[in-house]
Tab-separated table of C-alpha atoms in Angstrom:
chain	number	residue	atom	x	y	z
A	11	MET	CA	-32.058	-25.274	36.223
A	12	GLU	CA	-30.120	-28.014	34.479
A	13	ARG	CA	-26.955	-27.139	32.684
A	14	ALA	CA	-27.195	-27.373	28.900
A	15	VAL	CA	-25.023	-30.127	27.491
A	16	PRO	CA	-23.863	-29.793	23.891
A	17	LEU	CA	-24.868	-32.617	21.583
A	18	ALA	CA	-22.052	-34.959	20.716
A	19	VAL	CA	-21.302	-35.271	17.031
A	20	PRO	CA	-20.270	-38.765	15.896
A	21	LEU	CA	-16.634	-38.838	14.815
A	22	GLY	CA	-17.447	-39.981	11.288
A	23	GLN	CA	-20.015	-37.201	10.862
A	24	ALA	CA	-17.540	-34.585	12.121
A	25	GLU	CA	-14.944	-35.778	9.644
A	26	VAL	CA	-17.463	-35.553	6.793
A	27	PHE	CA	-18.406	-32.017	7.878
A	28	GLN	CA	-14.743	-30.936	7.956
A	29	ALA	CA	-14.136	-32.477	4.542
A	30	LEU	CA	-17.121	-30.583	3.108
A	31	GLN	CA	-15.852	-27.370	4.694
A	32	ARG	CA	-12.453	-27.796	3.068
A	33	LEU	CA	-14.079	-28.625	-0.271
A	34	HIS	CA	-16.024	-25.364	-0.264
A	35	MET	CA	-13.376	-23.206	1.388
A	36	THR	CA	-12.138	-19.900	-0.022
A	37	ILE	CA	-9.075	-18.177	1.415
A	38	PHE	CA	-9.588	-14.432	1.010
A	39	SER	CA	-6.587	-12.970	2.820
A	40	GLN	CA	-3.018	-13.548	3.983
A	41	SER	CA	-0.515	-11.743	6.189
A	42	VAL	CA	3.074	-12.506	7.216
A	43	SER	CA	4.148	-12.088	10.845
A	44	PRO	CA	6.596	-9.289	11.804
A	45	CYS	CA	9.372	-11.856	12.264
A	46	GLY	CA	8.689	-13.330	8.827
A	47	LYS	CA	8.475	-16.899	10.147
A	48	PHE	CA	4.687	-17.292	10.279
A	49	LEU	CA	1.849	-16.835	7.786
A	50	ALA	CA	-1.771	-16.158	8.725
A	51	ALA	CA	-4.586	-17.017	6.310
A	52	GLY	CA	-8.270	-16.081	6.661
A	53	ASN	CA	-11.162	-17.955	5.050
A	54	ASN	CA	-14.855	-17.658	4.175
A	55	TYR	CA	-15.882	-19.358	7.446
A	56	GLY	CA	-14.346	-16.617	9.592
A	57	GLN	CA	-11.407	-18.789	10.633
A	58	ILE	CA	-7.761	-17.721	10.800
A	59	ALA	CA	-5.046	-20.356	10.523
A	60	VAL	CA	-1.432	-19.608	11.428
A	61	PHE	CA	1.258	-21.626	9.637
A	62	SER	CA	4.935	-21.923	10.531
A	63	LEU	CA	6.849	-21.047	7.368
A	64	SER	CA	10.149	-21.906	9.021
A	65	ALA	CA	8.929	-25.420	9.884
A	66	ALA	CA	7.368	-26.001	6.459
A	67	LEU	CA	10.534	-24.836	4.673
A	68	SER	CA	12.876	-26.878	6.879
A	69	SER	CA	14.866	-29.720	5.318
A	70	GLU	CA	13.265	-31.950	7.946
A	71	ALA	CA	9.699	-30.848	7.187
A	72	LYS	CA	6.959	-33.487	7.287
A	73	GLU	CA	3.358	-33.352	6.086
A	74	GLU	CA	2.347	-32.223	9.573
A	75	SER	CA	4.633	-29.184	9.147
A	76	LYS	CA	2.293	-27.925	6.418
A	77	LYS	CA	-0.714	-27.856	8.739
A	78	PRO	CA	-1.658	-24.856	10.928
A	79	VAL	CA	0.034	-24.480	14.297
A	80	VAL	CA	-3.204	-22.856	15.449
A	81	THR	CA	-6.648	-22.281	13.939
A	82	PHE	CA	-9.299	-20.164	15.617
A	83	GLN	CA	-12.682	-18.592	14.935
A	84	ALA	CA	-11.938	-14.908	14.411
A	85	HIS	CA	-15.163	-13.583	12.846
A	86	ASP	CA	-18.743	-14.720	12.335
A	87	GLY	CA	-18.403	-14.183	8.588
A	88	PRO	CA	-15.565	-14.193	6.023
A	89	VAL	CA	-12.145	-12.740	6.840
A	90	TYR	CA	-11.862	-10.422	3.834
A	91	SER	CA	-8.600	-8.692	4.680
A	92	MET	CA	-5.633	-8.887	7.070
A	93	VAL	CA	-2.515	-6.847	7.755
A	94	SER	CA	0.279	-7.034	10.354
A	95	THR	CA	1.850	-4.349	12.504
A	96	ASP	CA	5.043	-4.911	14.491
A	97	ARG	CA	2.967	-6.541	17.265
A	98	HIS	CA	-0.528	-7.321	16.031
A	99	LEU	CA	-2.414	-9.173	13.334
A	100	LEU	CA	-5.403	-7.053	12.266
A	101	SER	CA	-8.318	-8.848	10.622
A	102	ALA	CA	-11.468	-7.473	9.020
A	103	GLY	CA	-14.850	-8.986	8.241
A	104	ASP	CA	-18.408	-7.696	8.002
A	105	GLY	CA	-18.249	-4.323	9.745
A	106	GLU	CA	-15.679	-5.467	12.276
A	107	VAL	CA	-11.930	-5.089	12.816
A	108	LYS	CA	-10.097	-7.189	15.396
A	109	ALA	CA	-6.526	-7.071	16.651
A	110	TRP	CA	-4.650	-10.162	17.816
A	111	LEU	CA	-1.254	-10.211	19.526
A	112	TRP	CA	1.129	-12.270	17.412
A	113	VAL	CA	2.989	-13.500	20.511
A	114	GLU	CA	-0.230	-14.621	22.169
A	115	MET	CA	-2.654	-15.217	19.319
A	116	LEU	CA	-5.386	-16.848	21.393
A	117	LYS	CA	-5.556	-14.031	23.921
A	118	LYS	CA	-8.568	-11.743	23.805
A	119	PRO	CA	-7.644	-8.788	21.566
A	120	PRO	CA	-6.459	-5.667	23.416
A	121	TYR	CA	-8.921	-3.638	21.362
A	122	ARG	CA	-11.558	-4.155	18.781
A	123	THR	CA	-14.010	-1.889	17.069
A	124	SER	CA	-16.947	-2.060	14.698
A	125	LEU	CA	-18.239	-0.043	11.797
A	126	GLU	CA	-21.599	0.095	10.044
A	127	VAL	CA	-20.019	-1.232	6.860
A	128	PRO	CA	-21.533	-4.167	4.922
A	129	GLU	CA	-18.079	-5.676	4.455
A	130	ILE	CA	-14.499	-4.493	4.867
A	131	ASN	CA	-12.665	-5.544	1.716
A	132	ALA	CA	-9.291	-3.872	2.237
A	133	LEU	CA	-6.924	-2.904	5.061
A	134	LEU	CA	-3.839	-0.732	4.609
A	135	LEU	CA	-1.258	0.329	7.194
A	136	ILE	CA	-0.032	3.940	7.157
A	137	PRO	CA	3.156	3.524	9.244
A	138	LYS	CA	4.148	7.199	9.352
A	139	GLU	CA	0.785	8.122	10.870
A	140	ASN	CA	0.460	4.966	13.010
A	141	SER	CA	-2.948	4.555	11.434
A	142	LEU	CA	-4.974	1.979	9.573
A	143	LEU	CA	-7.071	2.601	6.466
A	144	LEU	CA	-10.220	0.511	5.933
A	145	ALA	CA	-12.530	0.419	2.932
A	146	GLY	CA	-15.489	-1.628	1.778
A	147	GLY	CA	-19.211	-1.605	1.333
A	148	ASP	CA	-20.138	1.938	2.360
A	149	CYS	CA	-18.039	3.519	-0.460
A	150	GLN	CA	-15.774	5.382	1.989
A	151	LEU	CA	-12.186	5.088	3.230
A	152	HIS	CA	-12.026	5.180	7.034
A	153	VAL	CA	-8.877	6.171	8.938
A	154	MET	CA	-8.311	4.522	12.328
A	155	ASP	CA	-5.780	5.710	14.924
A	156	LEU	CA	-3.985	2.520	15.992
A	157	GLU	CA	-3.025	3.993	19.362
A	158	THR	CA	-6.617	4.549	20.471
A	159	GLY	CA	-8.613	2.331	18.092
A	160	THR	CA	-10.845	5.271	17.185
A	161	PHE	CA	-11.815	6.481	13.717
A	162	THR	CA	-10.538	9.965	12.955
A	163	ARG	CA	-11.892	10.753	9.492
A	164	ALA	CA	-13.575	9.380	6.368
A	165	LEU	CA	-12.659	9.974	2.719
A	166	ARG	CA	-15.689	10.198	0.432
A	167	GLY	CA	-15.824	10.043	-3.348
A	168	HIS	CA	-16.528	6.506	-4.522
A	169	THR	CA	-20.107	5.729	-5.546
A	170	ASP	CA	-19.972	1.955	-5.028
A	171	TYR	CA	-18.089	-0.764	-3.107
A	172	ILE	CA	-14.345	-0.264	-2.655
A	173	HIS	CA	-12.290	-3.384	-3.360
A	174	CYS	CA	-8.616	-2.423	-3.025
A	175	LEU	CA	-6.125	0.068	-1.579
A	176	ALA	CA	-2.460	0.908	-2.231
A	177	LEU	CA	-0.027	3.297	-0.538
A	178	ARG	CA	2.385	5.585	-2.371
A	179	GLU	CA	5.229	5.243	0.108
A	180	ARG	CA	7.216	8.282	-1.013
A	181	SER	CA	4.293	10.643	-0.515
A	182	PRO	CA	1.354	10.772	1.886
A	183	GLU	CA	-1.057	9.531	-0.774
A	184	VAL	CA	-3.327	6.502	-1.103
A	185	LEU	CA	-4.982	4.914	-4.130
A	186	SER	CA	-8.363	3.201	-3.990
A	187	GLY	CA	-10.283	1.202	-6.582
A	188	GLY	CA	-13.810	-0.097	-6.596
A	189	GLU	CA	-17.005	-1.235	-8.211
A	190	ASP	CA	-17.634	2.214	-9.740
A	191	GLY	CA	-14.716	1.662	-12.133
A	192	ALA	CA	-12.636	4.527	-10.764
A	193	VAL	CA	-9.174	4.639	-9.223
A	194	ARG	CA	-9.013	7.622	-6.876
A	195	LEU	CA	-5.863	9.225	-5.465
A	196	TRP	CA	-6.165	10.771	-1.979
A	197	ASP	CA	-3.860	13.200	-0.188
A	198	LEU	CA	-3.794	12.098	3.449
A	199	ARG	CA	-2.585	15.517	4.617
A	200	ASN	CA	-5.917	17.157	3.842
A	201	SER	CA	-8.106	14.062	3.227
A	202	LYS	CA	-8.962	15.278	-0.266
A	203	GLU	CA	-9.267	13.466	-3.571
A	204	VAL	CA	-6.611	14.859	-5.911
A	205	GLN	CA	-6.914	12.623	-8.967
A	206	THR	CA	-9.485	10.315	-10.563
A	207	ILE	CA	-8.872	7.781	-13.320
A	208	GLU	CA	-12.029	6.199	-14.738
A	209	VAL	CA	-10.314	3.212	-16.281
A	210	TYR	CA	-13.296	1.787	-18.159
A	211	LYS	CA	-13.668	5.025	-20.167
A	212	HIS	CA	-10.339	4.398	-21.899
A	213	GLU	CA	-11.112	2.379	-25.021
A	214	GLU	CA	-7.875	0.371	-24.909
A	215	CYS	CA	-8.647	-0.792	-21.332
A	216	SER	CA	-12.409	-1.233	-21.547
A	217	ARG	CA	-13.988	-4.697	-21.587
A	218	PRO	CA	-17.731	-4.056	-21.221
A	219	HIS	CA	-18.559	-7.774	-21.073
A	220	ASN	CA	-16.554	-8.030	-17.820
A	221	GLY	CA	-17.893	-4.831	-16.237
A	222	ARG	CA	-16.163	-1.687	-15.009
A	223	TRP	CA	-15.082	-2.801	-11.506
A	224	ILE	CA	-11.500	-2.409	-10.278
A	225	GLY	CA	-10.520	-5.458	-8.233
A	226	CYS	CA	-6.784	-4.972	-7.754
A	227	LEU	CA	-4.152	-2.253	-7.858
A	228	ALA	CA	-0.553	-1.628	-6.860
A	229	THR	CA	1.767	1.352	-7.079
A	230	ASP	CA	5.486	1.975	-7.419
A	231	SER	CA	6.536	5.642	-7.341
A	232	ASP	CA	4.845	7.346	-10.336
A	233	TRP	CA	3.454	4.099	-11.712
A	234	MET	CA	0.266	2.178	-11.020
A	235	VAL	CA	-1.040	-1.134	-12.261
A	236	CYS	CA	-4.724	-2.021	-11.915
A	237	GLY	CA	-7.245	-4.470	-13.284
A	238	GLY	CA	-10.560	-6.212	-12.794
A	239	GLY	CA	-13.336	-5.823	-15.332
A	240	PRO	CA	-11.072	-3.620	-17.490
A	241	ALA	CA	-7.809	-5.092	-18.751
A	242	LEU	CA	-4.795	-5.256	-16.451
A	243	THR	CA	-3.003	-2.008	-17.299
A	244	LEU	CA	0.159	-0.119	-16.303
A	245	TRP	CA	-0.445	3.629	-15.843
A	246	HIS	CA	1.784	6.671	-15.507
A	247	LEU	CA	0.110	8.541	-12.663
A	248	ARG	CA	1.379	12.053	-13.315
A	249	SER	CA	-0.031	12.074	-16.842
A	250	SER	CA	-2.963	9.700	-16.170
A	251	THR	CA	-1.817	7.742	-19.214
A	252	PRO	CA	-2.142	3.987	-19.824
A	253	THR	CA	1.273	2.824	-21.081
A	254	THR	CA	0.978	-0.990	-21.196
A	255	ILE	CA	-2.078	-3.208	-21.678
A	256	PHE	CA	-1.334	-6.753	-20.491
A	257	PRO	CA	-2.871	-9.409	-22.792
A	258	MET	CA	-4.770	-11.332	-20.109
A	259	ARG	CA	-8.413	-12.147	-20.854
A	260	ALA	CA	-9.401	-13.375	-17.385
A	261	PRO	CA	-10.174	-10.702	-14.754
A	262	GLN	CA	-7.329	-10.286	-12.251
A	263	LYS	CA	-7.972	-10.176	-8.489
A	264	HIS	CA	-4.480	-9.397	-7.138
A	265	VAL	CA	-1.453	-7.599	-8.537
A	266	THR	CA	1.901	-6.498	-7.151
A	267	PHE	CA	5.225	-5.074	-8.304
A	268	TYR	CA	8.216	-7.349	-7.690
A	269	GLN	CA	11.695	-6.202	-8.741
A	270	ASP	CA	11.421	-5.607	-12.509
A	271	LEU	CA	8.262	-7.706	-12.851
A	272	ILE	CA	4.542	-7.430	-12.225
A	273	LEU	CA	2.857	-10.458	-10.638
A	274	SER	CA	-0.875	-10.994	-11.077
A	275	ALA	CA	-3.472	-13.647	-10.281
A	276	GLY	CA	-7.216	-14.113	-10.660
A	277	GLN	CA	-9.470	-16.478	-12.558
A	278	GLY	CA	-7.418	-19.564	-13.295
A	279	CYS	CA	-4.802	-21.466	-11.300
A	280	CYS	CA	-1.668	-19.596	-12.441
A	281	VAL	CA	0.488	-16.854	-10.995
A	282	ASN	CA	1.324	-14.642	-13.980
A	283	GLN	CA	4.714	-12.963	-14.336
A	284	TRP	CA	4.773	-9.906	-16.615
A	285	GLN	CA	7.530	-7.762	-18.042
A	286	LEU	CA	6.735	-4.035	-17.749
A	287	SER	CA	6.595	-3.988	-21.551
A	288	GLY	CA	3.565	-6.314	-21.464
A	289	GLU	CA	5.344	-9.544	-22.370
A	290	LEU	CA	4.180	-12.594	-20.420
A	291	LYS	CA	7.383	-14.050	-18.960
A	292	ALA	CA	5.833	-17.081	-17.248
A	293	GLN	CA	2.646	-18.637	-15.910
A	294	VAL	CA	3.266	-20.815	-12.873
A	295	PRO	CA	0.390	-23.156	-11.972
A	296	GLY	CA	-0.845	-23.601	-8.427
A	297	SER	CA	-3.325	-25.979	-6.824
A	298	SER	CA	-6.388	-23.691	-6.599
A	299	PRO	CA	-8.809	-23.190	-9.527
A	300	GLY	CA	-8.855	-19.442	-8.853
A	301	LEU	CA	-6.575	-17.096	-6.904
A	302	LEU	CA	-7.625	-14.141	-4.742
A	303	SER	CA	-4.452	-13.140	-2.915
A	304	LEU	CA	-0.679	-13.128	-3.284
A	305	SER	CA	1.737	-12.472	-0.423
A	306	LEU	CA	5.469	-11.787	-0.733
A	307	ASN	CA	7.427	-12.479	2.445
A	308	GLN	CA	10.434	-10.165	2.262
A	309	GLN	CA	11.081	-9.672	5.983
A	310	PRO	CA	14.859	-9.117	6.388
A	311	THR	CA	14.803	-10.853	9.774
A	312	ALA	CA	13.939	-14.213	8.175
A	313	PRO	CA	15.709	-14.532	4.806
A	314	GLU	CA	15.291	-18.323	4.950
A	315	CYS	CA	11.506	-17.798	4.755
A	316	LYS	CA	11.561	-15.539	1.682
A	317	VAL	CA	8.673	-16.983	-0.328
A	318	LEU	CA	5.652	-16.088	-2.434
A	319	THR	CA	2.340	-17.549	-1.263
A	320	ALA	CA	-0.891	-17.724	-3.256
A	321	ALA	CA	-4.404	-18.622	-2.098
A	322	GLY	CA	-7.983	-18.535	-3.328
A	323	ASN	CA	-10.780	-20.975	-4.117
A	324	SER	CA	-9.551	-23.934	-2.066
A	325	CYS	CA	-8.349	-24.843	1.427
A	326	ARG	CA	-4.689	-24.667	0.330
A	327	VAL	CA	-2.038	-21.944	0.394
A	328	ASP	CA	0.568	-22.551	-2.310
A	329	VAL	CA	4.198	-21.796	-1.420
A	330	PHE	CA	6.689	-20.768	-4.108
A	331	THR	CA	10.293	-20.793	-2.907
A	332	ASN	CA	11.232	-19.161	-6.208
A	333	LEU	CA	9.037	-17.782	-8.957
A	334	GLY	CA	9.556	-20.786	-11.223
A	335	TYR	CA	7.494	-23.466	-9.499
A	336	ARG	CA	5.207	-24.347	-6.587
A	337	ALA	CA	7.283	-26.061	-3.916
A	338	PHE	CA	4.390	-27.309	-1.745
A	339	SER	CA	1.042	-26.287	-0.266
A	340	LEU	CA	-0.044	-25.449	3.260
A	341	SER	CA	-3.537	-26.675	4.127
A	342	PHE	CA	-6.283	-25.734	6.603
């Protein structure tokens, strides 16, 4: 039997194909390495690119410094979510989680596992339990033991896709938000739902024309901020009370607390900076027409790489060396 020989693609045709890929690229997820000097980004083609933040931020940086140091095919479909442990980069796609050693990224993962889940939209590390929380298309939160790679339990309560997760670090509790319009609070000690906030039912938050879905959430002690179809809103968790409605018409896809500010991004090219009182402090434009993820690199081991990165509906990852302006962009 003759050995199959792959068809050669003319150089010009390959370049056109790559240009079309970049034109239609969406970057869904980001994760900073444990050392703080590298940034991984995952796109809609299942590729992961690893950038050197230290090289790109160097005073001697060239255009080549803003390109990936390595790009590889990680999944057959989109890379919806990523998170880093002290040794591994964990990536999630359609029903699949893979683990890659940061120090040897191209090596076959030491473990991988699969789930019958249409898509895994969110990953969350639970450091105290050495476990990983996954959520997505089957409306459940799945807990994985990182030591063995096995799933230990499932948390059930959502009635539609789950989009986002957040950890309350001072207590063993997790928040989840999804397409059903509810934010649910779970106690990891007994795997039970202890609180439900149906955001869209609050008149001041509701925006029926946008839907009821919750696309982003973050928590800081007794406070939570969430948004999506309903308005971006700051909540007091103990009283289940909305305290601040942020005047942003476009649905938000990512939100995070940062010092005394709230940062959000979504439809539109800007990273929005909010005072807790609801005042819009600044809107800093990026290079993508829409943003899906923000990543704050605050690793103490690499203070020179302390940056905010933003990515979404393009092949670029915008780098903000301070919150006032975009310094440059990394590119697939």
